[in-house]
Short mmCIF file of C-alpha atoms (C1' of nucleotides) in Angstrom, two decimals:
data_model
loop_
_atom_site.label_atom_id
_atom_site.label_comp_id
_atom_site.label_asym_id
_atom_site.label_seq_id
_atom_site.Cartn_x
_atom_site.Cartn_y
_atom_site.Cartn_z
CA MET A 1232 73.74 83.26 70.39
CA THR A 1233 75.16 81.48 73.41
CA TYR A 1234 74.44 84.11 76.02
CA ASN A 1235 71.06 85.74 76.40
CA HIS A 1236 71.82 89.26 77.49
CA GLU A 1237 71.74 92.79 76.18
CA LYS A 1238 74.87 94.12 74.50
CA ILE A 1239 76.58 97.47 74.87
CA TRP A 1240 78.64 99.82 72.74
CA LEU A 1241 82.25 99.53 73.69
CA SER A 1242 84.75 102.22 72.77
CA ILE A 1243 88.41 103.04 73.13
CA ASP A 1244 89.75 106.41 74.17
CA CYS A 1245 93.43 107.04 74.02
CA LEU A 1246 95.54 109.55 75.92
CA VAL A 1247 98.56 110.33 73.81
CA PHE A 1248 101.34 112.03 75.73
CA GLY A 1249 104.25 113.39 73.77
CA TYR A 1250 107.55 114.88 74.85
CA ASP A 1251 109.93 116.86 72.75
CA VAL A 1252 113.48 117.13 74.06
CA LYS A 1253 113.86 120.37 72.13
CA ASP A 1254 111.24 122.52 73.80
CA GLU A 1255 111.12 120.37 76.94
CA ASN A 1256 107.38 120.37 77.20
CA LEU A 1257 104.91 117.62 77.91
CA LYS A 1258 102.13 117.59 75.36
CA LEU A 1259 98.80 115.89 74.89
CA LEU A 1260 97.33 114.99 71.53
CA LEU A 1261 93.74 116.06 70.91
CA PHE A 1262 91.39 115.69 68.01
CA GLU A 1263 88.46 117.68 66.74
CA ARG A 1264 85.47 115.40 67.09
CA LYS A 1265 83.70 114.65 63.82
CA VAL A 1266 80.48 112.98 65.00
CA ASN A 1267 77.53 114.20 66.98
CA PRO A 1268 76.92 114.86 69.77
CA PHE A 1269 79.67 117.43 70.32
CA ALA A 1270 80.99 117.47 66.74
CA GLY A 1271 83.62 120.21 66.50
CA SER A 1272 84.72 119.98 70.13
CA TRP A 1273 88.12 118.79 71.27
CA SER A 1274 88.35 115.24 72.49
CA LEU A 1275 90.77 112.42 73.04
CA ILE A 1276 91.22 110.22 70.05
CA GLY A 1277 88.86 107.27 70.15
CA GLY A 1278 86.64 104.84 68.33
CA PHE A 1279 84.42 101.81 68.76
CA VAL A 1280 85.60 98.28 69.45
CA ASN A 1281 84.69 95.82 66.72
CA VAL A 1282 83.21 92.44 67.64
CA ASN A 1283 85.99 90.50 65.95
CA GLU A 1284 88.85 92.53 67.38
CA ASP A 1285 90.93 92.24 70.57
CA ILE A 1286 90.61 95.43 72.55
CA CYS A 1287 94.38 95.98 72.46
CA HIS A 1288 94.13 95.82 68.66
CA SER A 1289 91.26 98.30 68.74
CA ALA A 1290 93.52 100.65 70.66
CA GLU A 1291 96.32 100.16 68.15
CA ARG A 1292 93.89 100.76 65.30
CA VAL A 1293 92.52 103.93 66.86
CA LEU A 1294 96.02 105.26 67.43
CA LYS A 1295 97.10 104.40 63.89
CA THR A 1296 93.98 105.89 62.34
CA PHE A 1297 94.23 109.21 64.09
CA THR A 1298 97.97 109.69 64.24
CA GLY A 1299 99.60 107.34 61.78
CA LEU A 1300 101.69 106.05 64.65
CA GLU A 1301 102.30 102.37 65.37
CA ASP A 1302 104.72 100.28 67.39
CA VAL A 1303 104.73 102.75 70.25
CA PHE A 1304 104.12 102.35 73.95
CA LEU A 1305 100.41 101.68 74.45
CA GLU A 1306 98.86 100.44 77.66
CA GLN A 1307 95.42 100.09 79.18
CA LEU A 1308 94.62 102.45 82.04
CA HIS A 1309 91.02 102.22 83.19
CA THR A 1310 87.49 101.58 81.99
CA PHE A 1311 84.84 104.28 82.31
CA GLY A 1312 81.28 103.06 82.51
CA LYS A 1313 78.84 105.53 84.03
CA THR A 1314 75.49 105.24 82.27
CA GLU A 1315 75.25 108.97 81.69
CA ARG A 1316 78.85 109.53 80.56
CA ASP A 1317 77.82 109.87 76.90
CA PRO A 1318 74.51 111.57 76.08
CA GLY A 1319 74.70 109.89 72.68
CA GLY A 1320 74.00 106.46 74.16
CA ARG A 1321 75.30 103.86 76.57
CA VAL A 1322 78.93 103.59 75.70
CA VAL A 1323 81.48 102.02 77.99
CA SER A 1324 84.94 103.28 77.18
CA ILE A 1325 88.28 101.66 77.79
CA LEU A 1326 91.02 104.23 78.27
CA TYR A 1327 94.50 103.54 76.95
CA TRP A 1328 97.54 105.71 77.07
CA SER A 1329 100.42 106.05 74.73
CA LEU A 1330 103.77 107.71 75.33
CA ILE A 1331 105.52 109.20 72.35
CA LYS A 1332 109.05 110.44 71.80
CA LEU A 1333 108.36 113.50 69.72
CA ASP A 1334 110.53 114.42 66.82
CA ASP A 1335 109.78 116.41 63.71
CA ILE A 1336 108.84 113.36 61.70
CA LYS A 1337 106.34 112.17 64.26
CA LYS A 1338 104.95 115.65 64.71
CA ASP A 1339 104.31 115.87 60.99
CA ILE A 1340 102.70 112.47 60.77
CA VAL A 1341 100.34 113.45 63.51
CA ASN A 1342 99.53 116.85 62.05
CA SER A 1343 98.73 115.40 58.67
CA HIS A 1344 96.03 113.30 60.29
CA GLY A 1345 94.26 116.33 61.74
CA ALA A 1346 95.21 115.91 65.35
CA ARG A 1347 96.96 118.64 67.33
CA TRP A 1348 99.42 118.76 70.20
CA PHE A 1349 98.50 120.86 73.24
CA GLU A 1350 100.74 121.75 76.14
CA LEU A 1351 99.46 120.15 79.31
CA ASP A 1352 98.69 123.44 81.05
CA LYS A 1353 96.97 124.90 78.01
CA LEU A 1354 94.32 122.31 77.26
CA PRO A 1355 90.98 123.38 75.79
CA ASN A 1356 87.69 122.15 77.24
CA LEU A 1357 87.12 118.52 76.53
CA ILE A 1358 83.92 116.58 75.89
CA LEU A 1359 82.28 113.95 78.07
CA ASP A 1360 84.46 112.61 80.88
CA HIS A 1361 87.66 113.20 78.94
CA GLU A 1362 88.93 115.69 81.50
CA ARG A 1363 88.77 112.98 84.17
CA MET A 1364 90.68 110.73 81.83
CA VAL A 1365 93.41 113.34 81.40
CA ASN A 1366 93.68 113.74 85.16
CA LEU A 1367 94.00 110.01 85.58
CA GLY A 1368 96.70 109.91 82.94
CA VAL A 1369 98.70 112.73 84.49
CA SER A 1370 98.61 111.15 87.93
CA GLN A 1371 99.57 107.79 86.43
CA LEU A 1372 102.48 109.44 84.74
CA LYS A 1373 103.75 110.76 88.05
CA LYS A 1374 103.19 107.47 89.78
CA ASN A 1375 104.85 105.45 87.04
CA ALA A 1376 107.85 107.71 86.64
CA ILE A 1377 108.66 106.90 90.26
CA SER A 1378 107.91 103.21 90.38
CA SER A 1379 109.27 102.35 86.96
CA PRO A 1380 111.50 104.26 84.62
CA ILE A 1381 108.62 104.94 82.25
CA GLY A 1382 110.18 108.26 81.40
CA PHE A 1383 112.29 106.44 78.88
CA GLU A 1384 109.28 105.89 76.69
CA LEU A 1385 109.19 109.62 76.14
CA LEU A 1386 112.84 110.11 75.19
CA PRO A 1387 114.64 109.28 71.97
CA GLU A 1388 116.88 106.22 71.86
CA LYS A 1389 119.94 108.26 72.72
CA PHE A 1390 119.52 110.93 75.34
CA THR A 1391 121.56 112.83 77.89
CA ILE A 1392 121.15 112.88 81.65
CA PRO A 1393 120.20 116.58 81.63
CA GLN A 1394 117.46 115.73 79.12
CA LEU A 1395 116.18 112.95 81.36
CA LEU A 1396 116.28 115.32 84.30
CA ARG A 1397 114.27 117.95 82.47
CA LEU A 1398 111.69 115.36 81.49
CA TYR A 1399 111.24 114.43 85.14
CA GLU A 1400 110.98 118.10 85.99
CA ALA A 1401 108.26 118.46 83.37
CA ILE A 1402 106.36 115.46 84.74
CA TYR A 1403 106.59 116.57 88.37
CA ASN A 1404 106.37 120.22 87.56
CA ARG A 1405 109.14 121.20 89.98
CA SER A 1406 112.89 121.50 90.00
CA ILE A 1407 115.06 118.54 90.89
CA ASP A 1408 118.64 118.60 92.21
CA ASP A 1409 120.80 117.63 89.26
CA ARG A 1410 123.66 116.12 91.29
CA ASN A 1411 121.44 113.84 93.32
CA PHE A 1412 119.35 112.93 90.32
CA ARG A 1413 122.45 111.90 88.42
CA LYS A 1414 123.71 109.76 91.27
CA LYS A 1415 120.37 108.12 91.79
CA ILE A 1416 119.67 107.27 88.21
CA LEU A 1417 123.21 106.03 87.56
CA SER A 1418 123.14 103.82 90.65
CA THR A 1419 120.27 101.83 89.15
CA ASP A 1420 122.52 100.54 86.36
CA ILE A 1421 119.76 101.26 83.93
CA LEU A 1422 121.78 103.57 81.71
CA ILE A 1423 124.58 102.70 79.34
CA ARG A 1424 126.93 105.55 78.57
CA LEU A 1425 127.90 105.88 74.93
CA ASN A 1426 131.10 107.36 73.57
CA GLU A 1427 129.17 110.19 72.03
CA LYS A 1428 128.25 113.62 73.21
CA ASP A 1429 125.35 115.89 72.48
CA LYS A 1430 126.53 119.47 72.11
CA THR A 1431 123.31 121.25 71.31
CA ASN A 1432 123.03 122.67 74.82
CA SER A 1433 126.58 123.25 75.95
CA LYS A 1434 130.11 123.72 74.78
CA LYS A 1435 131.37 120.85 76.85
CA GLY A 1436 128.69 118.53 75.58
CA ALA A 1437 126.68 115.98 77.52
CA TYR A 1438 127.29 112.26 77.22
CA LEU A 1439 124.62 110.38 75.39
CA TYR A 1440 123.17 107.35 77.11
CA LYS A 1441 121.00 104.52 76.04
CA PHE A 1442 118.80 102.40 78.04
CA ASN A 1443 119.76 98.98 79.47
CA GLU A 1444 116.67 96.99 78.51
CA GLU A 1445 117.68 93.96 80.56
CA ASN A 1446 118.24 95.83 83.81
CA TYR A 1447 115.11 97.83 83.17
CA GLN A 1448 112.99 94.68 83.00
CA ARG A 1449 114.68 93.30 86.11
CA LEU A 1450 114.09 96.46 88.12
CA LYS A 1451 110.52 96.61 86.94
CA SER A 1452 109.76 93.08 88.09
CA GLU A 1453 111.61 93.55 91.38
CA GLY A 1454 109.44 96.56 92.10
CA TYR A 1455 111.82 99.44 91.89
CA HIS A 1456 111.14 102.77 93.48
CA LEU A 1457 112.89 105.95 92.50
CA ASP A 1458 112.62 108.75 95.00
CA ILE A 1459 113.42 112.08 93.52
CA ALA A 1460 114.77 114.83 95.72
CA ILE A 1461 113.27 118.28 95.49
CA GLY A 1462 115.93 120.67 94.31
CA MET B 13 70.13 104.73 67.86
CA THR B 14 72.65 107.55 67.88
CA TYR B 15 75.74 105.54 67.04
CA ASN B 16 75.86 103.08 64.20
CA HIS B 17 78.15 100.34 65.40
CA GLU B 18 77.99 96.73 66.55
CA LYS B 19 77.57 96.10 70.27
CA ILE B 20 79.33 93.64 72.52
CA TRP B 21 78.56 91.62 75.62
CA LEU B 22 80.16 93.25 78.62
CA SER B 23 80.69 91.34 81.82
CA ILE B 24 82.10 91.83 85.30
CA ASP B 25 84.41 89.38 87.00
CA CYS B 26 85.29 89.92 90.61
CA LEU B 27 88.29 88.71 92.56
CA VAL B 28 87.26 88.43 96.18
CA PHE B 29 90.19 88.18 98.57
CA GLY B 30 89.47 87.36 102.17
CA TYR B 31 91.66 87.24 105.24
CA ASP B 32 90.85 85.61 108.52
CA VAL B 33 92.94 86.76 111.48
CA LYS B 34 92.29 83.42 113.15
CA ASP B 35 93.92 81.07 110.70
CA GLU B 36 96.12 83.77 109.17
CA ASN B 37 95.53 82.71 105.63
CA LEU B 38 94.76 84.66 102.50
CA LYS B 39 91.77 83.22 100.70
CA LEU B 40 90.07 83.65 97.36
CA LEU B 41 86.36 83.22 96.81
CA LEU B 42 85.32 80.97 93.93
CA PHE B 43 82.00 79.89 92.54
CA GLU B 44 80.83 76.84 90.69
CA ARG B 45 79.75 78.10 87.30
CA LYS B 46 76.12 77.44 86.47
CA VAL B 47 75.98 78.24 82.76
CA ASN B 48 77.52 76.66 79.71
CA PRO B 49 80.16 76.54 78.45
CA PHE B 50 82.10 75.16 81.43
CA ALA B 51 79.11 74.69 83.74
CA GLY B 52 80.35 72.93 86.87
CA SER B 53 83.87 74.37 86.74
CA TRP B 54 85.27 76.81 89.27
CA SER B 55 85.33 80.42 88.29
CA LEU B 56 85.48 83.90 89.70
CA ILE B 57 82.12 85.37 90.50
CA GLY B 58 80.76 87.36 87.61
CA GLY B 59 77.84 88.49 85.52
CA PHE B 60 76.79 90.67 82.64
CA VAL B 61 76.59 94.45 82.69
CA ASN B 62 73.10 95.78 82.08
CA VAL B 63 72.55 98.65 79.66
CA ASN B 64 71.01 100.90 82.27
CA GLU B 65 73.60 100.27 84.96
CA ASP B 66 76.90 101.95 85.85
CA ILE B 67 79.68 99.38 85.70
CA CYS B 68 80.59 100.01 89.34
CA HIS B 69 76.99 99.18 90.23
CA SER B 70 77.20 96.04 88.13
CA ALA B 71 80.19 95.03 90.20
CA GLU B 72 78.35 95.76 93.43
CA ARG B 73 75.36 93.78 92.20
CA VAL B 74 77.50 90.81 91.19
CA LEU B 75 79.21 90.78 94.56
CA LYS B 76 75.93 91.09 96.43
CA THR B 77 74.25 88.37 94.36
CA PHE B 78 76.98 85.81 94.83
CA THR B 79 78.07 86.54 98.36
CA GLY B 80 75.44 88.62 100.06
CA LEU B 81 78.16 91.16 100.83
CA GLU B 82 77.80 94.89 100.32
CA ASP B 83 79.55 98.05 101.47
CA VAL B 84 82.96 96.47 101.20
CA PHE B 85 86.12 97.53 99.41
CA LEU B 86 85.53 97.12 95.68
CA GLU B 87 87.76 98.54 92.98
CA GLN B 88 88.31 98.16 89.26
CA LEU B 89 91.52 96.43 88.20
CA HIS B 90 91.68 95.79 84.47
CA THR B 91 89.60 94.98 81.42
CA PHE B 92 90.16 91.75 79.52
CA GLY B 93 89.17 91.78 75.89
CA LYS B 94 90.82 89.12 73.75
CA THR B 95 88.36 87.92 71.12
CA GLU B 96 88.94 84.29 71.96
CA ARG B 97 88.87 84.63 75.74
CA ASP B 98 85.37 83.12 75.97
CA PRO B 99 84.40 80.33 73.54
CA GLY B 100 80.78 81.14 74.37
CA GLY B 101 80.93 84.41 72.48
CA ARG B 102 82.61 87.79 72.32
CA VAL B 103 82.54 88.96 75.89
CA VAL B 104 84.73 91.74 77.19
CA SER B 105 85.13 91.47 80.93
CA ILE B 106 85.93 94.16 83.45
CA LEU B 107 87.79 92.76 86.43
CA TYR B 108 87.12 94.15 89.89
CA TRP B 109 88.58 93.13 93.18
CA SER B 110 87.16 93.16 96.63
CA LEU B 111 88.98 92.83 99.94
CA ILE B 112 87.09 91.26 102.81
CA LYS B 113 87.76 91.07 106.51
CA LEU B 114 86.66 87.52 107.21
CA ASP B 115 84.76 86.63 110.30
CA ASP B 116 82.34 83.81 111.01
CA ILE B 117 79.34 85.87 110.04
CA LYS B 118 80.74 86.82 106.67
CA LYS B 119 81.96 83.30 106.05
CA ASP B 120 78.44 81.98 106.63
CA ILE B 121 76.81 84.59 104.43
CA VAL B 122 79.12 83.62 101.64
CA ASN B 123 78.68 79.89 102.13
CA SER B 124 74.91 80.16 102.06
CA HIS B 125 75.17 81.65 98.59
CA GLY B 126 77.07 78.67 97.23
CA ALA B 127 80.48 80.23 96.92
CA ARG B 128 83.54 78.72 98.57
CA TRP B 129 86.79 80.09 100.01
CA PHE B 130 90.04 78.58 98.74
CA GLU B 131 93.50 79.15 100.14
CA LEU B 132 95.65 80.99 97.61
CA ASP B 133 98.12 78.16 97.17
CA LYS B 134 95.39 75.54 96.83
CA LEU B 135 93.30 76.92 94.02
CA PRO B 136 91.53 74.55 91.62
CA ASN B 137 91.74 74.98 87.85
CA LEU B 138 89.82 78.01 86.69
CA ILE B 139 87.90 78.63 83.47
CA LEU B 140 88.74 81.05 80.69
CA ASP B 141 91.39 83.63 81.55
CA HIS B 142 90.50 83.64 85.23
CA GLU B 143 93.92 82.36 86.23
CA ARG B 144 95.50 85.42 84.63
CA MET B 145 93.04 87.53 86.57
CA VAL B 146 94.07 85.89 89.82
CA ASN B 147 97.73 86.50 89.06
CA LEU B 148 97.01 90.13 88.35
CA GLY B 149 95.13 90.43 91.63
CA VAL B 150 97.91 88.84 93.66
CA SER B 151 100.56 91.09 92.19
CA GLN B 152 98.32 94.12 92.74
CA LEU B 153 97.92 93.09 96.33
CA LYS B 154 101.67 93.07 96.82
CA LYS B 155 102.10 96.35 95.02
CA ASN B 156 99.30 98.06 96.92
CA ALA B 157 100.30 96.82 100.34
CA ILE B 158 103.56 98.69 99.84
CA SER B 159 102.32 101.87 98.26
CA SER B 160 99.19 102.25 100.36
CA PRO B 161 98.16 100.60 103.57
CA ILE B 162 95.57 98.53 101.79
CA GLY B 163 96.17 95.73 104.24
CA PHE B 164 93.72 97.42 106.52
CA GLU B 165 90.87 96.49 104.25
CA LEU B 166 91.53 92.88 105.19
CA LEU B 167 91.61 93.29 108.97
CA PRO B 168 88.77 93.80 111.43
CA GLU B 169 88.18 97.26 112.86
CA LYS B 170 90.28 96.50 115.90
CA PHE B 171 93.46 94.56 115.33
CA THR B 172 96.88 94.06 116.87
CA ILE B 173 100.26 94.83 115.38
CA PRO B 174 101.21 91.15 115.32
CA GLN B 175 98.03 90.48 113.34
CA LEU B 176 98.93 93.21 110.87
CA LEU B 177 102.42 91.78 110.62
CA ARG B 178 101.14 88.30 109.88
CA LEU B 179 98.84 89.67 107.19
CA TYR B 180 101.81 91.30 105.49
CA GLU B 181 103.72 88.04 105.82
CA ALA B 182 100.81 86.25 104.18
CA ILE B 183 100.70 88.75 101.33
CA TYR B 184 104.45 88.72 100.72
CA ASN B 185 104.83 85.09 101.57
CA ARG B 186 107.98 85.64 103.62
CA SER B 187 108.93 86.49 107.17
CA ILE B 188 109.28 90.10 108.26
CA ASP B 189 111.27 91.43 111.20
CA ASP B 190 108.72 92.26 113.88
CA ARG B 191 110.73 95.01 115.60
CA ASN B 192 111.39 96.95 112.42
CA PHE B 193 107.87 96.40 111.15
CA ARG B 194 106.46 97.80 114.36
CA LYS B 195 108.69 100.88 114.20
CA LYS B 196 107.90 101.51 110.57
CA ILE B 197 104.17 101.19 110.80
CA LEU B 198 103.96 103.23 114.00
CA SER B 199 106.08 106.00 112.51
CA THR B 200 103.43 106.58 109.85
CA ASP B 201 100.92 107.77 112.49
CA ILE B 202 98.32 105.68 110.83
CA LEU B 203 97.47 103.61 113.87
CA ILE B 204 95.63 104.65 116.99
CA ARG B 205 96.34 102.53 120.05
CA LEU B 206 93.30 101.62 122.10
CA ASN B 207 93.21 100.88 125.81
CA GLU B 208 92.29 97.29 125.12
CA LYS B 209 94.27 94.15 124.67
CA ASP B 210 93.70 91.02 122.70
CA LYS B 211 94.80 87.97 124.68
CA THR B 212 93.92 85.17 122.30
CA ASN B 213 97.55 84.67 121.31
CA SER B 214 99.57 85.49 124.38
CA LYS B 215 99.41 85.79 128.13
CA LYS B 216 100.68 89.33 128.06
CA GLY B 217 98.14 90.36 125.46
CA ALA B 218 98.66 92.61 122.47
CA TYR B 219 97.32 96.13 122.28
CA LEU B 220 94.44 96.62 119.91
CA TYR B 221 94.74 99.39 117.38
CA LYS B 222 92.38 101.07 115.06
CA PHE B 223 93.03 102.89 111.95
CA ASN B 224 93.47 106.67 111.63
CA GLU B 225 91.27 107.29 108.61
CA GLU B 226 92.40 110.90 108.23
CA ASN B 227 96.13 110.16 108.21
CA TYR B 228 95.50 107.20 105.95
CA GLN B 229 93.86 109.39 103.32
CA ARG B 230 96.63 111.94 103.63
CA LEU B 231 99.38 109.36 103.21
CA LYS B 232 97.57 107.83 100.28
CA SER B 233 97.30 111.13 98.44
CA GLU B 234 100.88 112.11 99.25
CA GLY B 235 102.06 108.88 97.68
CA TYR B 236 103.30 106.91 100.60
CA HIS B 237 105.71 104.04 100.24
CA LEU B 238 106.20 101.39 102.89
CA ASP B 239 109.34 99.36 102.53
CA ILE B 240 109.21 96.18 104.44
CA ALA B 241 112.41 94.61 105.68
CA ILE B 242 113.00 90.94 105.20
CA GLY B 243 113.31 89.26 108.59
"C1'" DA C 1169 103.79 81.22 146.41
"C1'" DT C 1170 107.31 80.73 143.00
"C1'" DA C 1171 109.31 79.36 138.70
"C1'" DT C 1172 108.67 78.91 133.83
"C1'" DA C 1173 107.40 79.81 129.27
"C1'" DT C 1174 105.98 82.79 125.63
"C1'" DA C 1175 104.32 86.44 122.89
"C1'" DA C 1176 104.52 91.31 123.02
"C1'" DC C 1177 107.17 95.12 123.37
"C1'" DC C 1178 111.30 98.26 123.74
"C1'" DG C 1179 116.02 99.80 122.51
"C1'" DT C 1180 120.55 100.41 120.14
"C1'" DA C 1181 124.45 100.53 117.10
"C1'" DA C 1182 126.32 99.90 112.46
"C1'" DA C 1183 125.46 100.39 107.71
"C1'" DT C 1184 123.25 102.54 104.18
"C1'" DT C 1185 120.78 106.11 101.88
"C1'" DT C 1186 119.25 110.83 101.25
"C1'" DA C 1187 119.61 115.82 101.06
"C1'" DA C 1188 122.05 119.81 100.48
"C1'" DC C 1189 125.60 121.96 98.83
"C1'" DG C 1190 130.57 123.18 96.77
"C1'" DT C 1191 134.06 122.29 93.16
"C1'" DT C 1192 136.14 120.93 88.84
"C1'" DT C 1193 136.03 120.14 83.83
"C1'" DA C 1194 135.63 120.80 78.84
"C1'" DA C 1195 135.21 123.58 75.04
"C1'" DA C 1196 133.26 127.49 72.47
"C1'" DT C 1197 133.40 132.54 72.56
"C1'" DT C 1198 135.37 136.90 73.55
"C1'" DA D 1352 144.63 133.95 77.30
"C1'" DA D 1353 140.46 135.10 79.89
"C1'" DT D 1354 135.63 134.28 80.14
"C1'" DT D 1355 131.49 131.82 80.12
"C1'" DT D 1356 128.41 127.97 80.60
"C1'" DA D 1357 126.53 123.48 81.01
"C1'" DA D 1358 128.12 119.12 82.44
"C1'" DA D 1359 130.22 116.21 85.61
"C1'" DC D 1360 132.23 114.98 90.02
"C1'" DG D 1361 132.64 115.10 95.16
"C1'" DT D 1362 131.69 115.84 100.24
"C1'" DT D 1363 129.36 115.96 104.50
"C1'" DA D 1364 125.59 115.92 107.87
"C1'" DA D 1365 121.21 114.07 108.66
"C1'" DA D 1366 117.94 110.63 108.28
"C1'" DT D 1367 116.64 106.04 107.57
"C1'" DT D 1368 117.18 101.12 107.39
"C1'" DT D 1369 118.89 96.84 109.01
"C1'" DA D 1370 120.09 93.51 112.22
"C1'" DC D 1371 120.16 92.43 116.28
"C1'" DG D 1372 119.71 91.89 121.87
"C1'" DG D 1373 117.05 92.67 126.03
"C1'" DT D 1374 112.78 93.56 128.96
"C1'" DT D 1375 107.89 93.02 130.24
"C1'" DA D 1376 103.53 91.04 131.35
"C1'" DT D 1377 100.84 87.20 132.57
"C1'" DA D 1378 98.83 82.46 132.27
"C1'" DT D 1379 100.28 77.99 133.47
"C1'" DA D 1380 102.99 74.54 135.81
"C1'" DT D 1381 105.47 73.30 139.87
#
DNA sequence: ATATATAACCGTAAATTTAACGTTTAAATT
DNA sequence: AATTTAAACGTTAAATTTACGGTTATATAT
């Protein structure tokens, strides 16, 4: 016992955003809380930090436990520490967020673990300060989609420009001019066009692109800023 | 005991940045650590979170205790939680930062509490992961000075445009074109020109400005972005 | 008194970027 | 062969940014 001070419960909460290119909707993963207080209510996925565990590993563990997912985008957002935030005791909670490219496989994995996807504008009431956490996450999403091409975390490896556009429209909840968007995003040299087309949405087919990891990292470090025109 | 889980030491560390319009230098406040391990080494100011205390109040208390300062800009940055970050035990630390407008009074208050200001490029070795924390703070400073006019937190209530310019030059560590800077910052309607001049730096004197709090808040919420031209 | 020096301040033109919109293309369907 | 539709390409005016040059006010030196 090197330090002589009182200790505190430390927890992780995790905002899991998912995007499905098929139905073009942003979703949030929620879980039916099993422990009291508030057992049975909807909440973010979460759990306690163990003493012998890095907090980033706690977050990975929580995500894995509740969703089966691993090796996905997972980042710390903010720490919530009001004394009265949890009536069950003094718990300080570190909020993480994860961005998931939804496909049927991932949807199934998640469902089999008892969590459920909700559309962002159809969320149920949430326990504790979880609503504040959601708001923080949504505003971070908007902020990040401008200042770094974080949108890519939500799309499959190969995607079309129209798909990317519709993701941005879902994040900003408004329409965006497709011609200007295309020009802007292509001018960043962040996309690599493949010799493949996706024909699920049109007869002509849309070119598939992948993501230039190198240029992405460069832009990120140089402090890139993508302004998106209102359509 | 509502929850059955092990608890953890939770601490606050606080990056205190100061700027003095006289010597035009960005400074960081450091403290000679009193407790083992590493007693005698330089560290950020910090302390443990009490069970009955909001973490933001812990941060305020830590700042007050070490510097005598209160009612200053203080914001949470990030939580550091590697298991091996502190050889003294498992301590998860929440990093805050504070931005201070330095004047002689504040300098004295701080000195009398045993802390010391260091210029950013002349920092001593720091304990634990405090160097990482400093790096995070510096990059946040650059990021924030672009996306919100956070620079104002570091200037006195009345300041001149040349002073504001030199602060930005100190933050970005490069020269900025004064004519374009002036145009840009005035176009935001964030400054209110006073009928007073500051003549410490020139015979002509530079107009003093104050800060339009209302427009500042508006710009901040609208997601303002100040691009600064290289001179 | 007048000249000088200097920071503060003002202005402009070229280059670039943004915003708003029209047109063409490819391929499946009728 | 005509039609339809999403995808892709192109154009122009307006706004902004960049890179400068010139003017102003005033303390200090002559």
